[in-house]
Amino acid sequence: MTFQKRKKEILQLLQRLGEADIRLIAGHLNISEVTVRRDLNLLAAENLLHRTHGGAMRVDPYVDSSTYQNKSDINKIAKDKICRKAAEEIQEGDVIFMDCGSTVFNLCQYIKHKKIKVITNSLPVVIELQNSAATINMIGGEVNQKNQAVHGKMAVAHIKKYHATKAFLGIDGITAEGLYANSELEASNTQAMASQSEKTFLLCDSGKVGKKAYLRFAEVNLVHTLITNQDGEEINQLKEKGVQVIIVN
């Protein structure tokens, strides 16, 4: 079966089911799971489907690509690798901040078994970590429906009452010139969490490295460690600025 034929069959299957795992697709097309993985990665690169952990889901053309769920599905494979590495930095007994970044949300699946305290402004993180070994502290303030997170002056005041061993944060862009955000409210939370943490980890897929956004809100020295799947000149410049970089492949 040619790739074009497999492509058509996979997309039709997802259109009918909404979501399917690799084993199901392999059985439906009578091909190997290795071939399915390769095909799904190629189709995800064309934005024809969303790659998930263990399979794929269809792209909904009627859903805004900026919604939280769609953002969480973008570059899913890279985000999972970044978060697996980040989870290795979290020890039993740690108190950690987790912001509302879509990459940070993917960290949840790798820390559910850890006896830690999580302080977060993210509603999806709270929901995901329910009934896990982690203790959850939800930051108070005004809820932003679009990114399903709590922001505002009350949220920042709440954050500043706590001390964390580590913070795991996401941003909209990073260059050697600084950190960037698409919202002043998100930037305020990021700065507050970083200031109240002994060590700050930035979880950032390649789509954010070298990118500038609406607001440059901090120097790169706000971050201790960047975990990313990106390499190259931008990364070298960040290292020269004193940022420790962990690259996942």
PDB file of C-alpha atoms in Angstrom:
ATOM      1  CA  MET A   1       0.000   0.000   0.000  1.00  0.00           C
ATOM      2  CA  THR A   2       1.438   3.382  -1.013  1.00  0.00           C
ATOM      3  CA  PHE A   3       1.812   6.284   1.411  1.00  0.00           C
ATOM      4  CA  GLN A   4      -0.926   8.237  -0.373  1.00  0.00           C
ATOM      5  CA  LYS A   5      -3.313   5.313   0.033  1.00  0.00           C
ATOM      6  CA  ARG A   6      -2.365   4.898   3.711  1.00  0.00           C
ATOM      7  CA  LYS A   7      -2.771   8.658   4.202  1.00  0.00           C
ATOM      8  CA  LYS A   8      -6.323   8.554   2.841  1.00  0.00           C
ATOM      9  CA  GLU A   9      -7.240   5.526   4.965  1.00  0.00           C
ATOM     10  CA  ILE A  10      -5.781   7.009   8.161  1.00  0.00           C
ATOM     11  CA  LEU A  11      -7.545  10.341   7.733  1.00  0.00           C
ATOM     12  CA  GLN A  12     -10.851   8.622   6.954  1.00  0.00           C
ATOM     13  CA  LEU A  13     -10.476   6.451  10.059  1.00  0.00           C
ATOM     14  CA  LEU A  14      -9.793   9.480  12.267  1.00  0.00           C
ATOM     15  CA  GLN A  15     -12.688  11.356  10.696  1.00  0.00           C
ATOM     16  CA  ARG A  16     -14.973   8.491  11.693  1.00  0.00           C
ATOM     17  CA  LEU A  17     -13.559   7.732  15.155  1.00  0.00           C
ATOM     18  CA  GLY A  18     -12.101  11.086  16.193  1.00  0.00           C
ATOM     19  CA  GLU A  19      -9.062   9.404  17.731  1.00  0.00           C
ATOM     20  CA  ALA A  20      -7.197   6.114  17.281  1.00  0.00           C
ATOM     21  CA  ASP A  21      -4.129   4.442  18.723  1.00  0.00           C
ATOM     22  CA  ILE A  22      -1.249   3.006  16.708  1.00  0.00           C
ATOM     23  CA  ARG A  23      -2.278  -0.621  17.201  1.00  0.00           C
ATOM     24  CA  LEU A  24      -5.792   0.011  15.935  1.00  0.00           C
ATOM     25  CA  ILE A  25      -4.530   1.847  12.838  1.00  0.00           C
ATOM     26  CA  ALA A  26      -1.959  -0.853  12.119  1.00  0.00           C
ATOM     27  CA  GLY A  27      -4.641  -3.540  12.323  1.00  0.00           C
ATOM     28  CA  HIS A  28      -7.075  -1.572  10.180  1.00  0.00           C
ATOM     29  CA  LEU A  29      -4.505  -1.035   7.402  1.00  0.00           C
ATOM     30  CA  ASN A  30      -2.704  -4.363   7.918  1.00  0.00           C
ATOM     31  CA  ILE A  31       0.673  -2.660   8.195  1.00  0.00           C
ATOM     32  CA  SER A  32       3.387  -2.538  10.872  1.00  0.00           C
ATOM     33  CA  GLU A  33       3.245  -0.209  13.876  1.00  0.00           C
ATOM     34  CA  VAL A  34       6.612   1.228  12.787  1.00  0.00           C
ATOM     35  CA  THR A  35       5.049   2.309   9.480  1.00  0.00           C
ATOM     36  CA  VAL A  36       2.058   3.800  11.299  1.00  0.00           C
ATOM     37  CA  ARG A  37       4.297   5.887  13.559  1.00  0.00           C
ATOM     38  CA  ARG A  38       6.234   7.220  10.580  1.00  0.00           C
ATOM     39  CA  ASP A  39       3.037   8.036   8.674  1.00  0.00           C
ATOM     40  CA  LEU A  40       1.455   9.787  11.662  1.00  0.00           C
ATOM     41  CA  ASN A  41       4.547  11.938  12.151  1.00  0.00           C
ATOM     42  CA  LEU A  42       4.486  12.950   8.478  1.00  0.00           C
ATOM     43  CA  LEU A  43       0.765  13.773   8.592  1.00  0.00           C
ATOM     44  CA  ALA A  44       1.197  15.742  11.819  1.00  0.00           C
ATOM     45  CA  ALA A  45       3.933  17.795  10.153  1.00  0.00           C
ATOM     46  CA  GLU A  46       1.372  18.682   7.460  1.00  0.00           C
ATOM     47  CA  ASN A  47      -1.134  19.663  10.194  1.00  0.00           C
ATOM     48  CA  LEU A  48      -3.538  16.995   8.897  1.00  0.00           C
ATOM     49  CA  LEU A  49      -3.876  15.403  12.342  1.00  0.00           C
ATOM     50  CA  HIS A  50      -2.838  15.922  15.952  1.00  0.00           C
ATOM     51  CA  ARG A  51      -0.221  13.457  17.209  1.00  0.00           C
ATOM     52  CA  THR A  52      -1.059  12.087  20.654  1.00  0.00           C
ATOM     53  CA  HIS A  53       0.782   9.837  23.078  1.00  0.00           C
ATOM     54  CA  GLY A  54       0.308   6.451  21.430  1.00  0.00           C
ATOM     55  CA  GLY A  55      -1.729   7.505  18.416  1.00  0.00           C
ATOM     56  CA  ALA A  56      -3.441  10.445  16.735  1.00  0.00           C
ATOM     57  CA  MET A  57      -6.627  12.501  16.722  1.00  0.00           C
ATOM     58  CA  ARG A  58      -8.331  14.337  13.907  1.00  0.00           C
ATOM     59  CA  VAL A  59      -7.940  18.059  13.329  1.00  0.00           C
ATOM     60  CA  ASP A  60     -11.179  19.941  13.868  1.00  0.00           C
ATOM     61  CA  PRO A  61     -11.272  22.799  11.298  1.00  0.00           C
ATOM     62  CA  TYR A  62     -14.028  24.503  13.271  1.00  0.00           C
ATOM     63  CA  VAL A  63     -11.991  24.798  16.462  1.00  0.00           C
ATOM     64  CA  ASP A  64      -9.724  27.807  16.906  1.00  0.00           C
ATOM     65  CA  SER A  65      -6.118  26.619  16.721  1.00  0.00           C
ATOM     66  CA  SER A  66      -5.279  28.890  19.653  1.00  0.00           C
ATOM     67  CA  THR A  67      -7.553  27.008  22.083  1.00  0.00           C
ATOM     68  CA  TYR A  68      -5.867  25.251  24.991  1.00  0.00           C
ATOM     69  CA  GLN A  69      -6.495  21.711  23.715  1.00  0.00           C
ATOM     70  CA  ASN A  70      -5.186  22.460  20.230  1.00  0.00           C
ATOM     71  CA  LYS A  71      -2.121  24.241  21.630  1.00  0.00           C
ATOM     72  CA  SER A  72      -1.449  21.261  23.874  1.00  0.00           C
ATOM     73  CA  ASP A  73      -1.520  18.896  20.866  1.00  0.00           C
ATOM     74  CA  ILE A  74       0.921  20.929  18.733  1.00  0.00           C
ATOM     75  CA  ASN A  75       4.434  19.384  18.673  1.00  0.00           C
ATOM     76  CA  LYS A  76       3.150  16.679  21.041  1.00  0.00           C
ATOM     77  CA  ILE A  77       6.085  14.334  20.511  1.00  0.00           C
ATOM     78  CA  ALA A  78       8.654  17.046  21.286  1.00  0.00           C
ATOM     79  CA  LYS A  79       6.680  18.245  24.310  1.00  0.00           C
ATOM     80  CA  ASP A  80       6.519  14.726  25.714  1.00  0.00           C
ATOM     81  CA  LYS A  81      10.295  14.297  25.388  1.00  0.00           C
ATOM     82  CA  ILE A  82      10.889  17.669  27.043  1.00  0.00           C
ATOM     83  CA  CYS A  83       8.554  16.802  29.907  1.00  0.00           C
ATOM     84  CA  ARG A  84      10.038  13.354  30.485  1.00  0.00           C
ATOM     85  CA  LYS A  85      13.410  15.045  30.930  1.00  0.00           C
ATOM     86  CA  ALA A  86      11.912  17.741  33.176  1.00  0.00           C
ATOM     87  CA  ALA A  87      10.318  15.074  35.390  1.00  0.00           C
ATOM     88  CA  GLU A  88      13.791  13.683  36.100  1.00  0.00           C
ATOM     89  CA  GLU A  89      14.604  16.996  37.818  1.00  0.00           C
ATOM     90  CA  ILE A  90      11.725  16.607  40.306  1.00  0.00           C
ATOM     91  CA  GLN A  91      12.446  14.777  43.550  1.00  0.00           C
ATOM     92  CA  GLU A  92      10.160  13.470  46.288  1.00  0.00           C
ATOM     93  CA  GLY A  93       9.302  16.313  48.658  1.00  0.00           C
ATOM     94  CA  ASP A  94       9.808  19.096  46.124  1.00  0.00           C
ATOM     95  CA  VAL A  95       7.488  22.089  46.092  1.00  0.00           C
ATOM     96  CA  ILE A  96       7.035  23.178  42.482  1.00  0.00           C
ATOM     97  CA  PHE A  97       5.275  25.903  40.549  1.00  0.00           C
ATOM     98  CA  MET A  98       3.598  24.898  37.279  1.00  0.00           C
ATOM     99  CA  ASP A  99       2.177  27.637  35.061  1.00  0.00           C
ATOM    100  CA  CYS A 100      -0.540  27.418  32.401  1.00  0.00           C
ATOM    101  CA  GLY A 101       1.748  26.683  29.443  1.00  0.00           C
ATOM    102  CA  SER A 102       0.618  23.863  27.158  1.00  0.00           C
ATOM    103  CA  THR A 103       4.045  22.210  27.334  1.00  0.00           C
ATOM    104  CA  VAL A 104       4.041  22.406  31.126  1.00  0.00           C
ATOM    105  CA  PHE A 105       0.654  20.669  31.165  1.00  0.00           C
ATOM    106  CA  ASN A 106       2.251  17.653  29.457  1.00  0.00           C
ATOM    107  CA  LEU A 107       4.520  17.306  32.495  1.00  0.00           C
ATOM    108  CA  CYS A 108       1.554  16.071  34.567  1.00  0.00           C
ATOM    109  CA  GLN A 109       1.589  12.548  33.158  1.00  0.00           C
ATOM    110  CA  TYR A 110       5.185  12.037  34.317  1.00  0.00           C
ATOM    111  CA  ILE A 111       4.848  13.276  37.913  1.00  0.00           C
ATOM    112  CA  LYS A 112       1.564  11.731  39.074  1.00  0.00           C
ATOM    113  CA  HIS A 113       3.395   9.119  41.128  1.00  0.00           C
ATOM    114  CA  LYS A 114       5.659  11.630  42.906  1.00  0.00           C
ATOM    115  CA  LYS A 115       4.921  12.808  46.455  1.00  0.00           C
ATOM    116  CA  ILE A 116       5.337  16.520  45.801  1.00  0.00           C
ATOM    117  CA  LYS A 117       3.418  19.747  46.299  1.00  0.00           C
ATOM    118  CA  VAL A 118       2.270  21.535  43.132  1.00  0.00           C
ATOM    119  CA  ILE A 119       1.307  25.217  43.130  1.00  0.00           C
ATOM    120  CA  THR A 120      -0.395  26.186  39.880  1.00  0.00           C
ATOM    121  CA  ASN A 121      -2.656  28.696  38.150  1.00  0.00           C
ATOM    122  CA  SER A 122      -3.704  26.140  35.523  1.00  0.00           C
ATOM    123  CA  LEU A 123      -7.151  24.544  35.705  1.00  0.00           C
ATOM    124  CA  PRO A 124      -6.141  21.632  33.397  1.00  0.00           C
ATOM    125  CA  VAL A 125      -3.149  20.876  35.656  1.00  0.00           C
ATOM    126  CA  VAL A 126      -5.412  20.757  38.715  1.00  0.00           C
ATOM    127  CA  ILE A 127      -7.831  18.406  36.951  1.00  0.00           C
ATOM    128  CA  GLU A 128      -5.049  16.179  35.589  1.00  0.00           C
ATOM    129  CA  LEU A 129      -3.320  15.777  38.973  1.00  0.00           C
ATOM    130  CA  GLN A 130      -6.474  14.971  40.929  1.00  0.00           C
ATOM    131  CA  ASN A 131      -6.246  11.583  42.659  1.00  0.00           C
ATOM    132  CA  SER A 132      -2.476  11.504  42.134  1.00  0.00           C
ATOM    133  CA  ALA A 133       0.312  11.339  44.725  1.00  0.00           C
ATOM    134  CA  ALA A 134       0.830  15.103  44.363  1.00  0.00           C
ATOM    135  CA  THR A 135      -0.724  17.680  46.706  1.00  0.00           C
ATOM    136  CA  ILE A 136      -2.238  20.581  44.760  1.00  0.00           C
ATOM    137  CA  ASN A 137      -2.448  24.262  45.691  1.00  0.00           C
ATOM    138  CA  MET A 138      -4.650  26.246  43.271  1.00  0.00           C
ATOM    139  CA  ILE A 139      -3.707  29.914  42.929  1.00  0.00           C
ATOM    140  CA  GLY A 140      -6.636  32.262  43.474  1.00  0.00           C
ATOM    141  CA  GLY A 141      -7.753  35.086  41.208  1.00  0.00           C
ATOM    142  CA  GLU A 142      -9.699  35.771  38.028  1.00  0.00           C
ATOM    143  CA  VAL A 143     -10.180  32.876  35.611  1.00  0.00           C
ATOM    144  CA  ASN A 144      -9.252  33.436  31.964  1.00  0.00           C
ATOM    145  CA  GLN A 145     -11.570  31.176  29.954  1.00  0.00           C
ATOM    146  CA  LYS A 146      -9.404  31.081  26.815  1.00  0.00           C
ATOM    147  CA  ASN A 147      -6.309  29.571  28.406  1.00  0.00           C
ATOM    148  CA  GLN A 148      -8.125  28.034  31.392  1.00  0.00           C
ATOM    149  CA  ALA A 149      -5.913  29.746  33.929  1.00  0.00           C
ATOM    150  CA  VAL A 150      -6.017  32.193  36.826  1.00  0.00           C
ATOM    151  CA  HIS A 151      -4.429  35.623  36.345  1.00  0.00           C
ATOM    152  CA  GLY A 152      -4.450  39.105  37.810  1.00  0.00           C
ATOM    153  CA  LYS A 153      -3.145  41.040  40.818  1.00  0.00           C
ATOM    154  CA  MET A 154      -4.705  38.630  43.300  1.00  0.00           C
ATOM    155  CA  ALA A 155      -2.991  35.696  41.581  1.00  0.00           C
ATOM    156  CA  VAL A 156       0.413  37.399  41.742  1.00  0.00           C
ATOM    157  CA  ALA A 157      -0.135  38.270  45.415  1.00  0.00           C
ATOM    158  CA  HIS A 158      -1.022  34.636  46.093  1.00  0.00           C
ATOM    159  CA  ILE A 159       2.093  33.359  44.309  1.00  0.00           C
ATOM    160  CA  LYS A 160       4.328  35.668  46.371  1.00  0.00           C
ATOM    161  CA  LYS A 161       3.154  34.026  49.603  1.00  0.00           C
ATOM    162  CA  TYR A 162       4.911  30.788  48.694  1.00  0.00           C
ATOM    163  CA  HIS A 163       8.441  29.475  48.298  1.00  0.00           C
ATOM    164  CA  ALA A 164       9.151  26.667  45.823  1.00  0.00           C
ATOM    165  CA  THR A 165      12.221  24.559  45.220  1.00  0.00           C
ATOM    166  CA  LYS A 166      11.586  24.614  41.472  1.00  0.00           C
ATOM    167  CA  ALA A 167       9.373  26.319  38.883  1.00  0.00           C
ATOM    168  CA  PHE A 168       8.401  24.786  35.532  1.00  0.00           C
ATOM    169  CA  LEU A 169       7.304  27.491  33.149  1.00  0.00           C
ATOM    170  CA  GLY A 170       6.391  28.074  29.513  1.00  0.00           C
ATOM    171  CA  ILE A 171       6.613  31.232  27.407  1.00  0.00           C
ATOM    172  CA  ASP A 172       5.672  32.398  23.920  1.00  0.00           C
ATOM    173  CA  GLY A 173       9.194  33.164  22.753  1.00  0.00           C
ATOM    174  CA  ILE A 174      12.836  33.263  23.807  1.00  0.00           C
ATOM    175  CA  THR A 175      15.907  34.836  22.209  1.00  0.00           C
ATOM    176  CA  ALA A 176      19.240  35.969  23.614  1.00  0.00           C
ATOM    177  CA  GLU A 177      17.587  39.389  23.988  1.00  0.00           C
ATOM    178  CA  GLY A 178      14.992  38.141  26.465  1.00  0.00           C
ATOM    179  CA  LEU A 179      11.769  36.317  27.249  1.00  0.00           C
ATOM    180  CA  TYR A 180       8.524  37.109  25.432  1.00  0.00           C
ATOM    181  CA  ALA A 181       4.813  36.685  26.170  1.00  0.00           C
ATOM    182  CA  ASN A 182       1.580  37.375  24.344  1.00  0.00           C
ATOM    183  CA  SER A 183      -0.071  38.683  27.510  1.00  0.00           C
ATOM    184  CA  GLU A 184       0.978  41.014  30.331  1.00  0.00           C
ATOM    185  CA  LEU A 185      -1.042  38.863  32.736  1.00  0.00           C
ATOM    186  CA  GLU A 186       0.823  35.688  31.793  1.00  0.00           C
ATOM    187  CA  ALA A 187       4.136  37.535  32.008  1.00  0.00           C
ATOM    188  CA  SER A 188       3.310  38.728  35.534  1.00  0.00           C
ATOM    189  CA  ASN A 189       2.616  35.178  36.699  1.00  0.00           C
ATOM    190  CA  THR A 190       5.821  33.901  35.095  1.00  0.00           C
ATOM    191  CA  GLN A 191       7.929  36.565  36.804  1.00  0.00           C
ATOM    192  CA  ALA A 192       6.265  35.959  40.167  1.00  0.00           C
ATOM    193  CA  MET A 193       6.767  32.183  40.043  1.00  0.00           C
ATOM    194  CA  ALA A 194      10.404  32.562  38.993  1.00  0.00           C
ATOM    195  CA  SER A 195      11.106  35.055  41.789  1.00  0.00           C
ATOM    196  CA  GLN A 196       9.693  32.664  44.410  1.00  0.00           C
ATOM    197  CA  SER A 197      11.665  29.607  43.262  1.00  0.00           C
ATOM    198  CA  GLU A 198      15.162  28.374  44.010  1.00  0.00           C
ATOM    199  CA  LYS A 199      15.546  27.124  40.438  1.00  0.00           C
ATOM    200  CA  THR A 200      13.549  27.937  37.300  1.00  0.00           C
ATOM    201  CA  PHE A 201      13.110  25.535  34.382  1.00  0.00           C
ATOM    202  CA  LEU A 202      11.772  26.755  31.058  1.00  0.00           C
ATOM    203  CA  LEU A 203      10.069  24.050  28.985  1.00  0.00           C
ATOM    204  CA  CYS A 204      10.193  25.215  25.400  1.00  0.00           C
ATOM    205  CA  ASP A 205       9.760  23.354  22.113  1.00  0.00           C
ATOM    206  CA  SER A 206      11.576  24.450  18.963  1.00  0.00           C
ATOM    207  CA  GLY A 207       8.665  26.620  17.835  1.00  0.00           C
ATOM    208  CA  LYS A 208       9.411  29.086  20.654  1.00  0.00           C
ATOM    209  CA  VAL A 209      13.218  29.292  20.407  1.00  0.00           C
ATOM    210  CA  GLY A 210      14.354  32.336  18.441  1.00  0.00           C
ATOM    211  CA  LYS A 211      10.806  33.692  18.401  1.00  0.00           C
ATOM    212  CA  LYS A 212       9.732  37.164  19.560  1.00  0.00           C
ATOM    213  CA  ALA A 213       6.199  37.905  20.739  1.00  0.00           C
ATOM    214  CA  TYR A 214       4.092  40.897  21.774  1.00  0.00           C
ATOM    215  CA  LEU A 215       5.834  41.644  25.075  1.00  0.00           C
ATOM    216  CA  ARG A 216       9.488  41.349  26.063  1.00  0.00           C
ATOM    217  CA  PHE A 217       9.118  41.053  29.816  1.00  0.00           C
ATOM    218  CA  ALA A 218      12.411  39.769  31.235  1.00  0.00           C
ATOM    219  CA  GLU A 219      16.065  39.048  30.597  1.00  0.00           C
ATOM    220  CA  VAL A 220      17.030  35.440  29.947  1.00  0.00           C
ATOM    221  CA  ASN A 221      18.783  35.266  33.336  1.00  0.00           C
ATOM    222  CA  LEU A 222      15.315  34.883  34.869  1.00  0.00           C
ATOM    223  CA  VAL A 223      15.730  31.249  33.762  1.00  0.00           C
ATOM    224  CA  HIS A 224      18.264  28.812  35.209  1.00  0.00           C
ATOM    225  CA  THR A 225      17.688  25.903  32.807  1.00  0.00           C
ATOM    226  CA  LEU A 226      16.065  25.631  29.383  1.00  0.00           C
ATOM    227  CA  ILE A 227      14.841  22.189  28.332  1.00  0.00           C
ATOM    228  CA  THR A 228      14.179  22.063  24.592  1.00  0.00           C
ATOM    229  CA  ASN A 229      14.390  19.966  21.449  1.00  0.00           C
ATOM    230  CA  GLN A 230      16.083  22.824  19.579  1.00  0.00           C
ATOM    231  CA  ASP A 231      19.785  23.188  18.825  1.00  0.00           C
ATOM    232  CA  GLY A 232      21.821  25.681  16.810  1.00  0.00           C
ATOM    233  CA  GLU A 233      23.021  29.274  16.934  1.00  0.00           C
ATOM    234  CA  GLU A 234      20.135  30.582  19.071  1.00  0.00           C
ATOM    235  CA  ILE A 235      20.918  27.970  21.696  1.00  0.00           C
ATOM    236  CA  ASN A 236      24.627  28.846  21.635  1.00  0.00           C
ATOM    237  CA  GLN A 237      23.743  32.498  22.240  1.00  0.00           C
ATOM    238  CA  LEU A 238      21.593  31.547  25.230  1.00  0.00           C
ATOM    239  CA  LYS A 239      24.439  29.486  26.667  1.00  0.00           C
ATOM    240  CA  GLU A 240      26.733  32.492  26.309  1.00  0.00           C
ATOM    241  CA  LYS A 241      24.195  34.433  28.400  1.00  0.00           C
ATOM    242  CA  GLY A 242      24.610  31.888  31.198  1.00  0.00           C
ATOM    243  CA  VAL A 243      21.497  29.779  30.590  1.00  0.00           C
ATOM    244  CA  GLN A 244      22.007  26.061  31.175  1.00  0.00           C
ATOM    245  CA  VAL A 245      20.486  24.156  28.234  1.00  0.00           C
ATOM    246  CA  ILE A 246      19.316  20.532  28.177  1.00  0.00           C
ATOM    247  CA  ILE A 247      18.586  19.330  24.626  1.00  0.00           C
ATOM    248  CA  VAL A 248      16.338  16.315  24.085  1.00  0.00           C
ATOM    249  CA  ASN A 249      16.283  14.311  20.863  1.00  0.00           C
TER     250      ASN A 249
END
